[in-house]
XYZ file of C-alpha atoms in Angstrom:
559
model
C 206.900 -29.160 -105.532
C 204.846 -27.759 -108.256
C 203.793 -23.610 -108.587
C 200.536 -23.955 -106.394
C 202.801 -26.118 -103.830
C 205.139 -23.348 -103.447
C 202.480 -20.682 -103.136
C 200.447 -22.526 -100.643
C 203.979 -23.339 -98.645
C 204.151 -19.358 -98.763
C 201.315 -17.976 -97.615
C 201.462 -20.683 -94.545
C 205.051 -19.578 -93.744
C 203.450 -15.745 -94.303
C 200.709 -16.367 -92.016
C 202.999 -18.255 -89.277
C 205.283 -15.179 -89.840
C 202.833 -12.725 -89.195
C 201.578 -14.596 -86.002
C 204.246 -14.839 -84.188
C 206.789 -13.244 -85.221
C 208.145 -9.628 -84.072
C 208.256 -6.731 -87.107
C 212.540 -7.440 -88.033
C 212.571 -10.706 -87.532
C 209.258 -11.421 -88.880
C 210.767 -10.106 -92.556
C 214.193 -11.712 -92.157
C 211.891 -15.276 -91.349
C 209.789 -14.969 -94.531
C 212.994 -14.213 -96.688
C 214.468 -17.366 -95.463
C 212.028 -19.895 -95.184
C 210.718 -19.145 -98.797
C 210.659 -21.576 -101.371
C 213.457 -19.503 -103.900
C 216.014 -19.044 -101.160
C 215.583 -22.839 -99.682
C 216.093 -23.826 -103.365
C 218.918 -21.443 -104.092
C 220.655 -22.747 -100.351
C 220.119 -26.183 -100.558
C 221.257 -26.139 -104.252
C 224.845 -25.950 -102.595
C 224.239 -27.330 -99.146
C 222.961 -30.432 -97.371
C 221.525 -28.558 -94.567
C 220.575 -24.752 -93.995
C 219.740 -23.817 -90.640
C 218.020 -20.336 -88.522
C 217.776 -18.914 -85.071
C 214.995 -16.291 -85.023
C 213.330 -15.091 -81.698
C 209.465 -15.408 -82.205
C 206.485 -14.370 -79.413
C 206.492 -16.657 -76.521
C 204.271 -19.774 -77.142
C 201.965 -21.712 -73.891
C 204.866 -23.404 -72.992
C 206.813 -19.994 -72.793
C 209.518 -20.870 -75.600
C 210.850 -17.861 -77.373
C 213.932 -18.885 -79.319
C 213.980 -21.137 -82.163
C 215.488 -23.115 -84.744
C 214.520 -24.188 -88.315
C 216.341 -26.271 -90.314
C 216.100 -27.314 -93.988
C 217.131 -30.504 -94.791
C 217.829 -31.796 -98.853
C 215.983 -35.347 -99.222
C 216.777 -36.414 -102.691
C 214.091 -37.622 -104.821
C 216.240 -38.626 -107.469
C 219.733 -37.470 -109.416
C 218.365 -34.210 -110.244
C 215.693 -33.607 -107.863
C 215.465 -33.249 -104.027
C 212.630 -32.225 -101.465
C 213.256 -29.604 -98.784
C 212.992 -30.982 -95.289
C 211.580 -28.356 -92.879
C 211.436 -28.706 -89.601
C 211.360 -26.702 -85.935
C 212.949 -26.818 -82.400
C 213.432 -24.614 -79.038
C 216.438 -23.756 -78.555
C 215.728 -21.784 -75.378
C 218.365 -23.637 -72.905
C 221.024 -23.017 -75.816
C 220.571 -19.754 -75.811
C 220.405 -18.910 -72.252
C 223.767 -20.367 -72.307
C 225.147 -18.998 -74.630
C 223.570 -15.586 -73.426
C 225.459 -16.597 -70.643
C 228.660 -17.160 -71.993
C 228.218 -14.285 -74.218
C 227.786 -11.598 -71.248
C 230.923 -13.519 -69.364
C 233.008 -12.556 -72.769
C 231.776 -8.932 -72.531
C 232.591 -8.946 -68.802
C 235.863 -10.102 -69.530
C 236.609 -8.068 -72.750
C 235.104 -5.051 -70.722
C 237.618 -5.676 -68.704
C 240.488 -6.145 -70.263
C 239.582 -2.756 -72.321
C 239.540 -1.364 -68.719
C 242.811 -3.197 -67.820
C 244.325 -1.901 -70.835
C 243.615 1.902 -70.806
C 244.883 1.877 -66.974
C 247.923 0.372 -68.240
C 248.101 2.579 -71.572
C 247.524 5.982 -69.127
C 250.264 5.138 -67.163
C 252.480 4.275 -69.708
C 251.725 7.762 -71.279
C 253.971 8.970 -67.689
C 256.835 6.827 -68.936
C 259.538 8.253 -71.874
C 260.169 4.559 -72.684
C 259.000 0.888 -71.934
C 261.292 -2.022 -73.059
C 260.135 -5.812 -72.834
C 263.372 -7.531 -71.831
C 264.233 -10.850 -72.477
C 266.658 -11.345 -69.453
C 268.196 -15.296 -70.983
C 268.201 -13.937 -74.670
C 269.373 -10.473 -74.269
C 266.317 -9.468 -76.675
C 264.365 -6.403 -75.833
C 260.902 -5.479 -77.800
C 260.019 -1.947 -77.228
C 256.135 -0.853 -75.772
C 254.220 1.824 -77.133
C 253.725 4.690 -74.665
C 251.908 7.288 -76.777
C 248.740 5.368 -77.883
C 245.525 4.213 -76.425
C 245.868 1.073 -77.062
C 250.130 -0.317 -75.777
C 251.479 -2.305 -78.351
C 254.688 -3.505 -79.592
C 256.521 -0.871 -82.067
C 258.677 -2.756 -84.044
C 261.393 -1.790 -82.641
C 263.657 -4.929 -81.005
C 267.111 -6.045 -80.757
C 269.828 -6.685 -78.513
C 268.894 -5.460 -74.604
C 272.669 -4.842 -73.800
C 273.427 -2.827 -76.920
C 270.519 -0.699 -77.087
C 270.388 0.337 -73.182
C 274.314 0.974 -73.132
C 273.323 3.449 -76.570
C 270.685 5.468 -74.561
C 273.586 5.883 -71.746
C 276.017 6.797 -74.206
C 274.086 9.299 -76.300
C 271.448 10.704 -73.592
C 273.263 10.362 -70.247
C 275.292 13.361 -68.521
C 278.477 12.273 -68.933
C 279.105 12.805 -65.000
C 276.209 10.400 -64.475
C 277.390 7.297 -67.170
C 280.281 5.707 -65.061
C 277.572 5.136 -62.343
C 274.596 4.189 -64.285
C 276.235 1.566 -66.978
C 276.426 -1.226 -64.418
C 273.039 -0.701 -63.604
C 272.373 -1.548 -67.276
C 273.809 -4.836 -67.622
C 271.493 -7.234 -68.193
C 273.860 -10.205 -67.299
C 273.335 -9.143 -63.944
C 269.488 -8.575 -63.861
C 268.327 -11.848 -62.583
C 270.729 -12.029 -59.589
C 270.471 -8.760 -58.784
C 266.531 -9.159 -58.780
C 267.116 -12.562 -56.814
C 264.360 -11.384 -53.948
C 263.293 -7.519 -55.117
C 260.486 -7.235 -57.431
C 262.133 -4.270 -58.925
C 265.105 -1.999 -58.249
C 265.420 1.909 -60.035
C 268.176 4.350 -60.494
C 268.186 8.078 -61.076
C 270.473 9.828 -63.147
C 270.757 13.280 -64.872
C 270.253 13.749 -68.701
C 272.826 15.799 -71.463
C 269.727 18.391 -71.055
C 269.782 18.956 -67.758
C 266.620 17.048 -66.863
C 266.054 14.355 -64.117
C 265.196 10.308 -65.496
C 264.423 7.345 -63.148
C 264.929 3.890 -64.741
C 263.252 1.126 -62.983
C 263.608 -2.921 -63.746
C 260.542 -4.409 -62.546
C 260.165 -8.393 -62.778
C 257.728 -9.058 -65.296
C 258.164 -13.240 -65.373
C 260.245 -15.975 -63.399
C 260.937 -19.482 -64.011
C 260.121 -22.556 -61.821
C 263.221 -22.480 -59.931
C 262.492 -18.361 -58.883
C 265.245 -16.892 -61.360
C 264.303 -13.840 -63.847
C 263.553 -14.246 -67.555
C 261.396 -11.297 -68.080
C 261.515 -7.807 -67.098
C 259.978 -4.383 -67.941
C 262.208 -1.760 -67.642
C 260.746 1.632 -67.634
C 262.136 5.284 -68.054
C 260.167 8.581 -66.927
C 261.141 12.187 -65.877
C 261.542 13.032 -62.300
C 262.586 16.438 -63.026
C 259.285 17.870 -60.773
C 259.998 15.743 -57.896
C 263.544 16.144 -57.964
C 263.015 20.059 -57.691
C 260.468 20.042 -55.273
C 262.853 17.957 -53.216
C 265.586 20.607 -53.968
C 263.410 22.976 -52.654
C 262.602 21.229 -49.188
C 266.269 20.097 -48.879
C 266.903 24.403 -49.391
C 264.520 25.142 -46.987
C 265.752 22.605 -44.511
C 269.258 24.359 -45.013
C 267.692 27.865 -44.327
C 266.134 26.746 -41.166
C 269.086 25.403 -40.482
C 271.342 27.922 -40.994
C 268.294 30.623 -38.859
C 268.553 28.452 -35.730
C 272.366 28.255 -35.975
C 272.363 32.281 -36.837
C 269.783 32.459 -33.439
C 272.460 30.416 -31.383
C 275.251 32.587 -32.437
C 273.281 35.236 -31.976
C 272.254 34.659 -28.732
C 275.844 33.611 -27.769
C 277.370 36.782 -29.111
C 274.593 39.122 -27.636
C 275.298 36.981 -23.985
C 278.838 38.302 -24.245
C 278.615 42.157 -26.342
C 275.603 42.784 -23.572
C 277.342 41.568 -20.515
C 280.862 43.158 -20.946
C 280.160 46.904 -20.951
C 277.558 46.366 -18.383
C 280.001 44.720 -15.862
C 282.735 47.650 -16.833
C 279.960 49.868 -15.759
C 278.842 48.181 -12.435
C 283.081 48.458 -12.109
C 283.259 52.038 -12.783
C 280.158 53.005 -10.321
C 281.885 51.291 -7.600
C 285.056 52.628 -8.722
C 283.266 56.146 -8.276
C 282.175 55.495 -4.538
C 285.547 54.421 -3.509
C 287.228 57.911 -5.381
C 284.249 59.680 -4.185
C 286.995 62.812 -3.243
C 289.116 62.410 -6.320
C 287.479 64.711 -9.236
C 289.937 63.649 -11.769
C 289.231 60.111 -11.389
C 285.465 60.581 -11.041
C 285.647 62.687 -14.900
C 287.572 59.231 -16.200
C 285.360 56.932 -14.739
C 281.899 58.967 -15.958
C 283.842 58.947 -20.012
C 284.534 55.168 -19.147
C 280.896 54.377 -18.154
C 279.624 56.554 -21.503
C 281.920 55.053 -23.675
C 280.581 51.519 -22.447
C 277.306 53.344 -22.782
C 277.362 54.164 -26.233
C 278.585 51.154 -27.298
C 275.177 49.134 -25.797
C 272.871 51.814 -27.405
C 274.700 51.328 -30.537
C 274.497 47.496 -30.180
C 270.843 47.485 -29.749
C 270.167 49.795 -32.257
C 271.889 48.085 -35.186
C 269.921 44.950 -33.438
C 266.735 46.589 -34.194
C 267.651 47.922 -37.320
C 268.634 44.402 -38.391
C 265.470 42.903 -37.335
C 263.129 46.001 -38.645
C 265.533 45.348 -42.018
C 264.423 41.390 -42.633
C 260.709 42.198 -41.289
C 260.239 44.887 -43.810
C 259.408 47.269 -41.275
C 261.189 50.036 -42.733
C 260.073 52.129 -45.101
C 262.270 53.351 -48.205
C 261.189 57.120 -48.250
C 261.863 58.649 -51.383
C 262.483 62.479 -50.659
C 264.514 65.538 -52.133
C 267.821 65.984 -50.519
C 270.900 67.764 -51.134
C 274.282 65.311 -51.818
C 276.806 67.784 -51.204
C 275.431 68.631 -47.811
C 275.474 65.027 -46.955
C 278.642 64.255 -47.697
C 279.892 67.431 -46.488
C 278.054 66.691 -42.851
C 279.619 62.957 -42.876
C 283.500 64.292 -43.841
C 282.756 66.645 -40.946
C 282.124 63.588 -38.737
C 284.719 61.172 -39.886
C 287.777 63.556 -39.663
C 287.091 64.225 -36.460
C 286.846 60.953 -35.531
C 290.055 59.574 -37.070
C 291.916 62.520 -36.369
C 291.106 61.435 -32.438
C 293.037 58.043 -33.434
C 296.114 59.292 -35.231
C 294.602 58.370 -38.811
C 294.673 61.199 -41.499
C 291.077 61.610 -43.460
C 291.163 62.367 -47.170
C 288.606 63.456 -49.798
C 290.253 62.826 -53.322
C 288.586 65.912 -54.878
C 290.718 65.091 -58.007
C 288.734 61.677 -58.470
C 285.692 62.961 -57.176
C 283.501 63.637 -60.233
C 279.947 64.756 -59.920
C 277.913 67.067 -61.289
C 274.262 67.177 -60.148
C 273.715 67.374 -55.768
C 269.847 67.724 -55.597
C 268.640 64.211 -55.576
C 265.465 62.002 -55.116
C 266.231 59.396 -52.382
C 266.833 58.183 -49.217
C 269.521 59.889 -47.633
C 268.717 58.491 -44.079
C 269.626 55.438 -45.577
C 272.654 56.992 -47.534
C 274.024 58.330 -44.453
C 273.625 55.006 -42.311
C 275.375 53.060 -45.348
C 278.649 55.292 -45.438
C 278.828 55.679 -41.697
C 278.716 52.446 -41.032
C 281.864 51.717 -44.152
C 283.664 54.952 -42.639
C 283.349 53.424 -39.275
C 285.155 50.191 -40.113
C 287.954 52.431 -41.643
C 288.782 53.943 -38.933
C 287.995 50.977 -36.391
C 290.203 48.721 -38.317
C 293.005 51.221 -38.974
C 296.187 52.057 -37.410
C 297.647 55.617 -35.910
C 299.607 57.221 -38.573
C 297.635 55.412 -41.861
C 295.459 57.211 -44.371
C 291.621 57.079 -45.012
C 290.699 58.067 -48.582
C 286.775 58.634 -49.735
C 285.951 59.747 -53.228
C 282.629 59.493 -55.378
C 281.893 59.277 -59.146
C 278.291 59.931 -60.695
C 277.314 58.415 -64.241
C 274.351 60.022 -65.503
C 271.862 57.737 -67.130
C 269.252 58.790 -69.847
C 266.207 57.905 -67.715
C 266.447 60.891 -65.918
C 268.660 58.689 -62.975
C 272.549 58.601 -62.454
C 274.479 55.890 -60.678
C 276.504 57.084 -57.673
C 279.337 55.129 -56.800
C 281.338 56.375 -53.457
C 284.564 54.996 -52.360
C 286.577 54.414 -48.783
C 289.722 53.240 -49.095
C 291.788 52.615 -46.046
C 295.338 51.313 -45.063
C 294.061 48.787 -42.599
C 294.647 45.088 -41.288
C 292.420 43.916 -44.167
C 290.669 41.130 -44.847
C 290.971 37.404 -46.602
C 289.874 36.290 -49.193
C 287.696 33.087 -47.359
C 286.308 36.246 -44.986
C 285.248 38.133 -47.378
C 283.071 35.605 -48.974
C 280.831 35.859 -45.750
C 281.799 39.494 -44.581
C 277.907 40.583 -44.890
C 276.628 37.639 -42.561
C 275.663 38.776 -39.037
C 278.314 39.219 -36.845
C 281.054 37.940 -39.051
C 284.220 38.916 -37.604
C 287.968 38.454 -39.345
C 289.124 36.215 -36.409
C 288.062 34.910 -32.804
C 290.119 37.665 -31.193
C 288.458 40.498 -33.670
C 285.887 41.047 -30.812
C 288.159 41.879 -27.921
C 290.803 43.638 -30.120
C 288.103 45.817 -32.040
C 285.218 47.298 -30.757
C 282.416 46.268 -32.761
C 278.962 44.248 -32.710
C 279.642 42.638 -35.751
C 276.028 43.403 -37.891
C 277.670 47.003 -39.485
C 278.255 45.177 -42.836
C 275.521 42.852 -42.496
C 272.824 46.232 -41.771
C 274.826 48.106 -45.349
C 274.833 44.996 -47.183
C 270.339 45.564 -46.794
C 270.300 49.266 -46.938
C 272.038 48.700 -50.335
C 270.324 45.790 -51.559
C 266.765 48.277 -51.107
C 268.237 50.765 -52.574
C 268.798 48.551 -55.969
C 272.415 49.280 -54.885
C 275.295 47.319 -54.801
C 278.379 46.732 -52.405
C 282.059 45.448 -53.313
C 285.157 44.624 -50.987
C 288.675 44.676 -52.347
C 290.872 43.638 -49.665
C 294.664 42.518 -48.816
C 295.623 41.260 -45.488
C 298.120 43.978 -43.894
C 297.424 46.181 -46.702
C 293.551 47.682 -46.715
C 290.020 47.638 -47.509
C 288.522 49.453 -50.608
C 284.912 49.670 -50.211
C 282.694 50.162 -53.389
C 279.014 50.992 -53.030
C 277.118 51.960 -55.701
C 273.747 53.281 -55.394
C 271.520 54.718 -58.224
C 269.127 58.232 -57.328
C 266.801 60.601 -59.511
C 267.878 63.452 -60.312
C 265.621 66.671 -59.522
C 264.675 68.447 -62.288
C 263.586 71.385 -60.932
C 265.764 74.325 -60.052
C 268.865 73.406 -58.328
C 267.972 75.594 -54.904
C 264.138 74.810 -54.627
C 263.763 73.694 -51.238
C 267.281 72.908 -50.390
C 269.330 75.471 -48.436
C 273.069 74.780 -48.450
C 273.386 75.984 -44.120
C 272.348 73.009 -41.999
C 269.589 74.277 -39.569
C 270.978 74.329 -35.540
C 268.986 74.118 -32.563
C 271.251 77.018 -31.556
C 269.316 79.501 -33.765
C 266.438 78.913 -31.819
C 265.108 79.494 -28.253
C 262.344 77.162 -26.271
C 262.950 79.237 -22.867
C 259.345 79.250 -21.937
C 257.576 76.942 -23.867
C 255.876 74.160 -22.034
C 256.017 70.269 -22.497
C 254.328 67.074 -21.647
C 256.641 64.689 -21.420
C 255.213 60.994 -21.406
C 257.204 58.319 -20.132
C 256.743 54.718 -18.279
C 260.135 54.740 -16.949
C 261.173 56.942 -13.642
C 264.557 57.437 -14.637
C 263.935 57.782 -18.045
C 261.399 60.728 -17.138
C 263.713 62.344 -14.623
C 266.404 62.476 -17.685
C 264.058 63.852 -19.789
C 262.573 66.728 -17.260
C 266.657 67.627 -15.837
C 267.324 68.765 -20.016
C 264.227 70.333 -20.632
C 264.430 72.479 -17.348
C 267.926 73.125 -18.307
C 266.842 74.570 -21.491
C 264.414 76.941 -19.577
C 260.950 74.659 -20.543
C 258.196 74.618 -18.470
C 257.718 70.408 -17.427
C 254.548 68.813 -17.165
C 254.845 64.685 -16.368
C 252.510 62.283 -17.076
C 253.642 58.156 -16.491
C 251.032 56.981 -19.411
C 248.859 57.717 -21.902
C 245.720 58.064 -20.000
C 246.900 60.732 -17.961
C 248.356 62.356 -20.842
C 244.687 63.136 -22.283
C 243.153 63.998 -19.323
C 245.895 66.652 -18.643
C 245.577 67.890 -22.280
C 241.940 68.188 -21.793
C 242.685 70.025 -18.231
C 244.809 72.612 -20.236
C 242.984 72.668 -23.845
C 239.479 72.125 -23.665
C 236.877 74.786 -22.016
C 234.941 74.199 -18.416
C 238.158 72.339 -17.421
C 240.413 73.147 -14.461
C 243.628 73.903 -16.941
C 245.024 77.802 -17.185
């Protein structure tokens, strides 16, 4: 082909180009199909061929092909070949084929980052040869899982993780769950099987065997055995199993309380039906009618005092009562309770002591609660004497150490010669209604929920309570409680004489008593009148007011 050949094969290729052609592939055509690259192509190769896309011709053909062919003329010159074809149906299929690899690539990308996001839950993934004992280990951390490079024996390299990360506790049961001569019997007809077992660090691990490929005859070759942390699950399930416990332990605590108030509730109220009827059959007898009336109080006293440490309990775990933090005076506390308590044992034959020798404190005006003070050391005092013997000794002292916030730790001890108590009692002494023995109940008088009503006061305090106890020898108790001390002058607003009702006289002064209950009322009105008050009744609130207003308010009928 000579110069003007070429340039006339040009400009037709040029022209075709521009014709049908789109703008990219129109340059990428002329580039080809010109007569330098043909020669430089076909130079080298028998056949050059290209797939361009070109505007759609009448027959509505888009894609093409056009292939040069070398036709030699003689040893050292050849003629290009050109020629054209649709290739439409080609390309359609292999469009077609083409978006069926995408589909399936987009896929297995899909497939693949499912399977790489939950590996990232898993600590390890081993590929395990089950016939060769040959594991390959699966990358966890990546987006992609692959193989790490790290491989070997199965056996060796599972019975290292046991040895070197396994609580030692936990190894004896977890190695034969490792051995992989066992795998494919033991996955015979599961699809996996898992153990749990507790790490050197204290954390929770689940390993799991899952059957990754059998053979013809059903038996395992392949397996994937993975490793995560179950720590969260395993103390969420510590948590429900606790709280299953605790409502366990609340509906037994309700039974026995029940049970126990059945019985406390029922015995003094038949003694007192007894002594009543006693009374009307020594209606005459004055000396038996005084015993029966300190019988009937005694029984009495000990219901009130039963219902009230009931309600105390119950206000106590409700949070109904309210730690008040007032100014009080410690000397005239104790001074009031030692007041109390020798009476009280001196009554029983029991001799009360204050060590003043061991009793070291130096500051009295306090910021507190003594209400709850006083409840806590009457109800220790109380088992003193309640558990002691005629002719034994009761012993209360109390020590202060000052602290340099301006607070100082009180710490008040009772120490009796009493029956005492075990060691396996007093590991639940504070429970409600824990008693030393089955016959505790009939042989001392008691409800049972003193200990259990000090062991709260002190805990609200911030306080604590210790027993030291020997069976037939006594009880120390220990309570220590921290206060504020006042910083103000030792006298403001504290007065060292206890105020008595005796000082004062209500002979005149009228009352409105409210009350629901007719005998309750009549009580009520019989010791007022006594005391020389002027009684005004009212059985609710609604009459209450409108008497009020009848006495108070002008254009009303009061006086």
């Amino acid at each position: 082909m000579n110069l003007k050949q070429c340039d006339n094969f040009n400009y037709a290729a040029d022209q075709y180009a521009v014709q049908y052609l789109y703008g990219k592939e129109r340059q990428e055509f002329k580039e080809w199909i010109s007569t330098g690259h043909l020669k430089e192509q076909l130079s080298r190769k028998e056949r050059i061929t290209y797939h361009y896309r070109s505007k759609p011709n009448p027959n509505q053909h888009e894609f093409f092909e056009a292939q040069a062919v070398k036709i030699y003329q003689d040893e050292k010159h050849f003629f290009a070949l050109v020629g054209f074809r649709h290739i439409d149906d080609i390309m359609e299929k292999e469009t077609t084929i083409q978006n069926q690899l995408k589909q399936a690539l987009d896929e297995t990308r899909l497939s693949n980052e499912i399977i790489s996001a939950i590996a990232k839950s898993y600590c390890s993934i081993y590929r395990i040869d089950v016939q060769k004992d040959f594991f390959e280990e699966v990358s966890n951390d990546s987006e992609i899982h692959k193989l790490t490079g790290n491989r070997g024996c199965a056996s060796e390299k599972l019975y290292q993780l046991c040895d070197t990360m396994v609580a030692p506790k936990y190894r004896p049961l977890i190695r034969p769950f490792l051995d992989v001569s066992t795998l494919s019997a033991r996955l015979k007809t599961e699809e996996c099987i898992s153990t749990e077992y507790r790490m050197c660090d204290g954390s929770w691990h689940r390993m799991l065997f899952t059957v990754k490929k059998r053979d013809q005859s059903g038996n395992v070759t392949h397996v994937l055995c993975t490793v995560r942390s179950i720590s969260d699950s395993k103390r969420r399930e510590e948590d429900l199993n606790f709280a299953a416990e605790a409502a366990k332990r609340e509906a037994e605590m309700k039974t026995r309380f029940l049970a126990t108030m059945s019985h406390d509730i029922r015995t003094p109220l038949n003694g007192i039906i007894g002594m009543v009827n006693m009374g009307n059959q020594y209606a005459d007898d004055p000396q038996m009618q005084q015993k029966i009336r300190e019988k009937a109080m005694e029984a009495l006293k000990y219901l009130v005092s039963l219902v009230n440490d009931v309600l105390d309990m119950n206000k106590l775990q409700s949070g109904e009562l309210k730690d008040q933090q007032i100014l009080f005076d410690l000397t005239m506390v104790l001074r009031e309770l030692n007041q109390i308590y020798d009476e009280r044992a001196a009554k029983k034959g029991i001799r009360y002591e204050v060590d003043w020798k061991n009793s070291t404190y130096s500051h009295s005006a306090l910021i507190g609660n003594p209400v709850y003070l006083g409840r806590i050391l009457s109800n220790v005092m109380d088992n003193a004497i309640k558990f002691s013997q005629a002719g034994s000794v009761i012993t209360v002292w109390v020590k202060e150490e000052t602290l340099d916030d301006g607070r100082a730790f009180f710490t008040f001890y009772c120490k009796d010669q009493g029956v005492g108590m075990s060691e396996d009692f007093i590991a639940h002494a504070f429970d409600m209604f824990s008693q030393e023995s089955k016959t505790s109940r009939s042989r001392y008088e008691g409800t049972g929920l003193g200990l259990a009503i000090t062991k709260q006061l002190v805990d609200r305090m911030d306080g604590s309570i210790e027993l030291k106890s020997e069976v037939g020898v006594g009880t120390t108790v220990i309570v220590k409680i921290p206060f504020k001390i006042d910083t103000q002058d030792k006298n403001s607003n504290l007065s060292d004489k206890p105020v008595s009702l005796d000082d004062y006289s209500v002979e005149g002064i009228r009352a409105l008593v409210v009350e629901d209950n007719e005998l309750n009322m009549e009580i009520a009105r019989c010791i007022l009148e006594d005391s020389g008050m002027e009684v005004t009744c009212a059985v609710d609130g609604q009459e209450a007011v409108e008497i009020f207003e009848d006495c108070c308010f002008k254009k009303m009928h009061g006086r």
